[in-house]
Amino acid sequence: MNDLSFSPERLQASVLHHLTFTLGKDAPNASRYDWRMALSYAIRDRIVEPWFASTRRTWAEDHKRVYYLSMEYLIGRLLEDATINLGLYEAAEQTMVGFGQDLKSLIEDEPDAALGNGGLGRLAACFMESMATVGCPAYGYGIRYEHGLFRQRFEGGRQVETPEDWLKQAHPWEFPRPESAYTVGFKGQIETRDGKDIWVPGETVIAEAHDTPVIGWGGKWANTLRLWAAKPTTMFNLERFNRGDYAAAAEPETLARTLSRVLYPDDTTYQGKELRLKQEFFLTSAALQDILRRYLYRHSDLTALPKHVAIQMNDTHPAIAGPELIRLLSDDHGMPFEDALNTARACLGYTNHTLLPEALEKWATFTFGTVLPRHMQIVERIDSWHRRTYPSRPHYVGIVKHHEVRMGELAFIMSHKVNGVSALHSELVKKNLFPELDRLHPGRIINETNGVTPRRWLRMSNPGLARLITDTIGEGWEDDLDRLDGLKTHVDDASFRDAFAAAKRANKVEVGNWIGREFGVKVSPDALFDVQVKRIHEYKRQLLNILECIAHWHAIRNGAVSNPVPRVRIFGGKAAPGYAVAKEIIRLINDVAQVVNNDPKTGDLLKIVYPPNYNVSMAENLIPASDLSEQISTAGKEASGTGNMKFMMNGAPTIGTLDGANVEILQEVGHENFFLFGLTAEEVSKRREDPDHSRKAIEASQPLQDVLQMIAEGRFSPDEPERYHGLVHGMWHSDYFLVASDFDAYHAAQARVSAAYADPQRWYHMAAMNTARSGFFSSDRTIRGYMKDVWDVTPAL
Ligand code: 26V
């Protein structure tokens, strides 16, 4: 067990040791980077012990293991997180002061590991931390992308992408495992030997493991995040090199490394790119080979695999796991096809994260069959087995249709459990996405509402509020978040509310100073901080937000708002590089900010800020400083949302629609602590049946008409008045995401927000109630749900 009484003296010695012998620096010449690395190695040393202990215990008990397969892990920084989970924060602070170093600046020196796009990747990171906290023996498998999600800059208000380079400096948290390497094949052909079909790949690469230990709260358990890096199978060609043909000599190397070079940055439109399919198979095949190797080390009966192994597919991206596991079991280990299918299915679970048709993976059979010829055969056998076994299956249902392999259907049929990520979403998965499969397999679709780790998203990112919570309800809430409910009795106490407000204000002062310093916009910490941070997407409706900003601005200017409440409207988020409409919305926000922020008539009453390059670390700063959480997606489109939960925990009431997990947030806090507006998912579907819905909605709303008129006249783009004509035209004539239909309701809800904020007693009552009622949204609760309902595994602690 970990020795949490680890003294500052010992930590000091350890830091100095690493500075000297790992980094080869002496203290007087050490840079901030050197100190950060030395401290990170010293902290990492403390993780290794519980990590070994956890591994030994899992082996000793032959405990069932969970394998989480995900193309994305949006991790962020690790130093502070690990230090806090180990209970070493104060010791680290003292130690570094002794070296003349400020712990906070060292923490901020670490680059974010941004191996993910957004919600799905951040969820995987929260799950890894929660599995370690609840003591669930687990491995996360992913790809060690050399370049994570691109960096975002604004040029003239427009998004410009530059490559991200997190591995430029050494990454202190990982252990390269060159001995854990597997060959992954692509292409080639099928040969028949002794009446058996055998795949002979035409290309191969090596997947090499890099392990990062993930430590849970209290340092009691640690799991492994195993990321695969691609390496060439054939070393570079010496003969060519000697002939002077250097580029050709390095060709095998270049080809292989391309596989783990870069994260696909488009999480909105599926594109059918061969490299993406190869990445998916690369991750999945390496993981499954690793899983089987570990299993066969102890066991020999592969039909008992499901007793010892649970494999979770994070969306369809690793859905090739079904056919690949069948191939490994039958082609390589001689199991009959149907037994292999049933064994695989008993191991596999599939989590769906989106209903958006354009984000559902479908591969052209030509691409699929070229890259994975043997898997194409296996997919067809799975499909015909399913058709035979369920003769009432309608003809239009199936895995292979219209020369495409549908990965959703494949994942569904190859899993024993399929889950959505919020109550509403799971119902829509049944009703709209897989209605026929749900009928054929009743009970297979279940719900596991998302959660977030309160260690990172409350304890670490909001130390002021965390302290107040501990002072109020005592210790132990970090891994037992339902205890926050104990705050409820204090919410009526004015002195508690004052303390709550003071904690919030301190965070706002910090963020306000940062905004002034970095972006030259002066904001008051007493203004209402109204925040929408997430990927930019039409369905998330940042457009609705900025249109309402304009309406609000217009109303203040015209004296139509009595006693306006000063507001800072903060946006953050990246658009997929190829998503033109999302990029236009970014530009509009920046253009509007330019005009509004320089309007002496409105002055401090309204500021619009859009800091570039929103990432996990920025979220950790912004969310604790937020007063209002914007969750305004078109109902039925946001599968869950997880940012919404982080805001709630940090005492920011939601203005939102009945979408995703907002529904459950509302249920927990009650209407009096939530600003609800907008059409329901059902009303949305109905409204769309009227082809004239947008025109009618605009004609019924004078404020919206005024806003669209101002944009069309070039009020926010005086140098190019017609810049947003396309966007305005789209609003009038298509408006698929019903911005116009929800505009008035949103505008009115914002007025209710202002009224509530104008009464601080009332406001902080609401804010504190949000924190008090957020216990349900701990990812520990989510993980326990998966353990019981999907993985059939118990904690090893
Ligand atoms: C799709 C694709 C399409 C192929 C290319 C790359 C790529 C990458 C990601 C995705 C799916 C993104 C789905 C996603 O992130 N869903 C979000 O999942 C969150 C966690 O469950 C949830 O809170 C959000 O509501 C949901 O949008």
PDB file of C-alpha atoms and ligand atoms in Angstrom, residues 72 117-121 123 264-271 276 280 315 317 351-354 358-361 421 450 539-540 637-643, ligand 1:
ATOM      1  CA  GLU A  72      -9.222   9.063 -28.044  1.00  0.00           C
ATOM      2  CA  ASN A 117     -11.366  15.785 -29.913  1.00  0.00           C
ATOM      3  CA  GLY A 118     -13.921  16.489 -27.238  1.00  0.00           C
ATOM      4  CA  GLY A 119     -16.523  14.762 -25.105  1.00  0.00           C
ATOM      5  CA  LEU A 120     -15.814  11.188 -26.101  1.00  0.00           C
ATOM      6  CA  GLY A 121     -12.090  11.470 -25.449  1.00  0.00           C
ATOM      7  CA  LEU A 123     -14.972  10.793 -20.983  1.00  0.00           C
ATOM      8  CA  TYR A 264      -8.220  12.827 -36.866  1.00  0.00           C
ATOM      9  CA  PRO A 265      -9.606  16.222 -35.915  1.00  0.00           C
ATOM     10  CA  ASP A 266     -13.047  15.858 -37.459  1.00  0.00           C
ATOM     11  CA  ASP A 267     -15.521  14.357 -35.017  1.00  0.00           C
ATOM     12  CA  THR A 268     -18.584  15.508 -36.898  1.00  0.00           C
ATOM     13  CA  THR A 269     -18.446  14.077 -40.374  1.00  0.00           C
ATOM     14  CA  TYR A 270     -17.365  10.605 -41.150  1.00  0.00           C
ATOM     15  CA  GLN A 271     -15.105  10.626 -44.186  1.00  0.00           C
ATOM     16  CA  ARG A 276      -8.461   6.200 -40.380  1.00  0.00           C
ATOM     17  CA  GLU A 280      -8.766   1.775 -35.963  1.00  0.00           C
ATOM     18  CA  ASP A 315     -18.181   4.212 -29.941  1.00  0.00           C
ATOM     19  CA  HIS A 317     -14.246   3.299 -33.786  1.00  0.00           C
ATOM     20  CA  THR A 351     -21.179   2.501 -26.117  1.00  0.00           C
ATOM     21  CA  ASN A 352     -22.899   4.774 -28.593  1.00  0.00           C
ATOM     22  CA  HIS A 353     -22.025   8.480 -28.332  1.00  0.00           C
ATOM     23  CA  THR A 354     -23.892  10.090 -31.180  1.00  0.00           C
ATOM     24  CA  GLU A 358     -23.157  12.169 -40.551  1.00  0.00           C
ATOM     25  CA  ALA A 359     -20.981  10.957 -37.663  1.00  0.00           C
ATOM     26  CA  LEU A 360     -21.993   7.278 -37.928  1.00  0.00           C
ATOM     27  CA  GLU A 361     -19.210   5.208 -39.385  1.00  0.00           C
ATOM     28  CA  VAL A 421     -24.820   7.881 -22.398  1.00  0.00           C
ATOM     29  CA  ASN A 450     -22.060   9.831 -18.189  1.00  0.00           C
ATOM     30  CA  TYR A 539     -26.276  21.434 -33.317  1.00  0.00           C
ATOM     31  CA  LYS A 540     -24.600  22.916 -30.219  1.00  0.00           C
ATOM     32  CA  LYS A 637     -28.879  16.071 -30.694  1.00  0.00           C
ATOM     33  CA  GLU A 638     -26.486  16.175 -27.734  1.00  0.00           C
ATOM     34  CA  ALA A 639     -26.031  12.592 -26.582  1.00  0.00           C
ATOM     35  CA  SER A 640     -25.181  13.615 -23.038  1.00  0.00           C
ATOM     36  CA  GLY A 641     -22.750  16.439 -22.601  1.00  0.00           C
ATOM     37  CA  THR A 642     -20.223  16.263 -19.780  1.00  0.00           C
ATOM     38  CA  GLY A 643     -19.217  19.922 -19.610  1.00  0.00           C
TER      39      GLY A 643
HETATM   40  C1  26V B   1     -16.789  10.558 -34.749  1.00  0.00           C
HETATM   41  C2  26V B   1     -15.812  10.523 -35.661  1.00  0.00           C
HETATM   42  C3  26V B   1     -16.194  10.200 -37.024  1.00  0.00           C
HETATM   43  C4  26V B   1     -15.092   9.546 -37.737  1.00  0.00           C
HETATM   44  C5  26V B   1     -13.832  10.341 -37.643  1.00  0.00           C
HETATM   45  C6  26V B   1     -13.407  10.695 -36.267  1.00  0.00           C
HETATM   46  C7  26V B   1     -14.494  10.775 -35.292  1.00  0.00           C
HETATM   47  C8  26V B   1     -14.210  11.100 -34.003  1.00  0.00           C
HETATM   48  C9  26V B   1     -15.212  11.146 -33.075  1.00  0.00           C
HETATM   49  C10 26V B   1     -16.490  10.870 -33.451  1.00  0.00           C
HETATM   50  C11 26V B   1     -17.612  10.792 -32.502  1.00  0.00           C
HETATM   51  C12 26V B   1     -17.735  11.875 -31.623  1.00  0.00           C
HETATM   52  C13 26V B   1     -18.853  11.541 -30.744  1.00  0.00           C
HETATM   53  C14 26V B   1     -18.751  12.300 -29.479  1.00  0.00           C
HETATM   54  O1  26V B   1     -17.748  12.866 -29.120  1.00  0.00           O
HETATM   55  N1  26V B   1     -19.844  12.285 -28.791  1.00  0.00           N
HETATM   56  C15 26V B   1     -19.939  12.964 -27.538  1.00  0.00           C
HETATM   57  O2  26V B   1     -19.720  12.009 -26.522  1.00  0.00           O
HETATM   58  C16 26V B   1     -19.783  12.584 -25.239  1.00  0.00           C
HETATM   59  C17 26V B   1     -19.430  11.515 -24.255  1.00  0.00           C
HETATM   60  O3  26V B   1     -20.395  10.517 -24.254  1.00  0.00           O
HETATM   61  C18 26V B   1     -21.158  13.165 -25.010  1.00  0.00           C
HETATM   62  O4  26V B   1     -21.175  13.786 -23.761  1.00  0.00           O
HETATM   63  C19 26V B   1     -21.499  14.185 -26.086  1.00  0.00           C
HETATM   64  O5  26V B   1     -22.835  14.610 -25.944  1.00  0.00           O
HETATM   65  C20 26V B   1     -21.323  13.562 -27.450  1.00  0.00           C
HETATM   66  O6  26V B   1     -21.475  14.538 -28.465  1.00  0.00           O
END
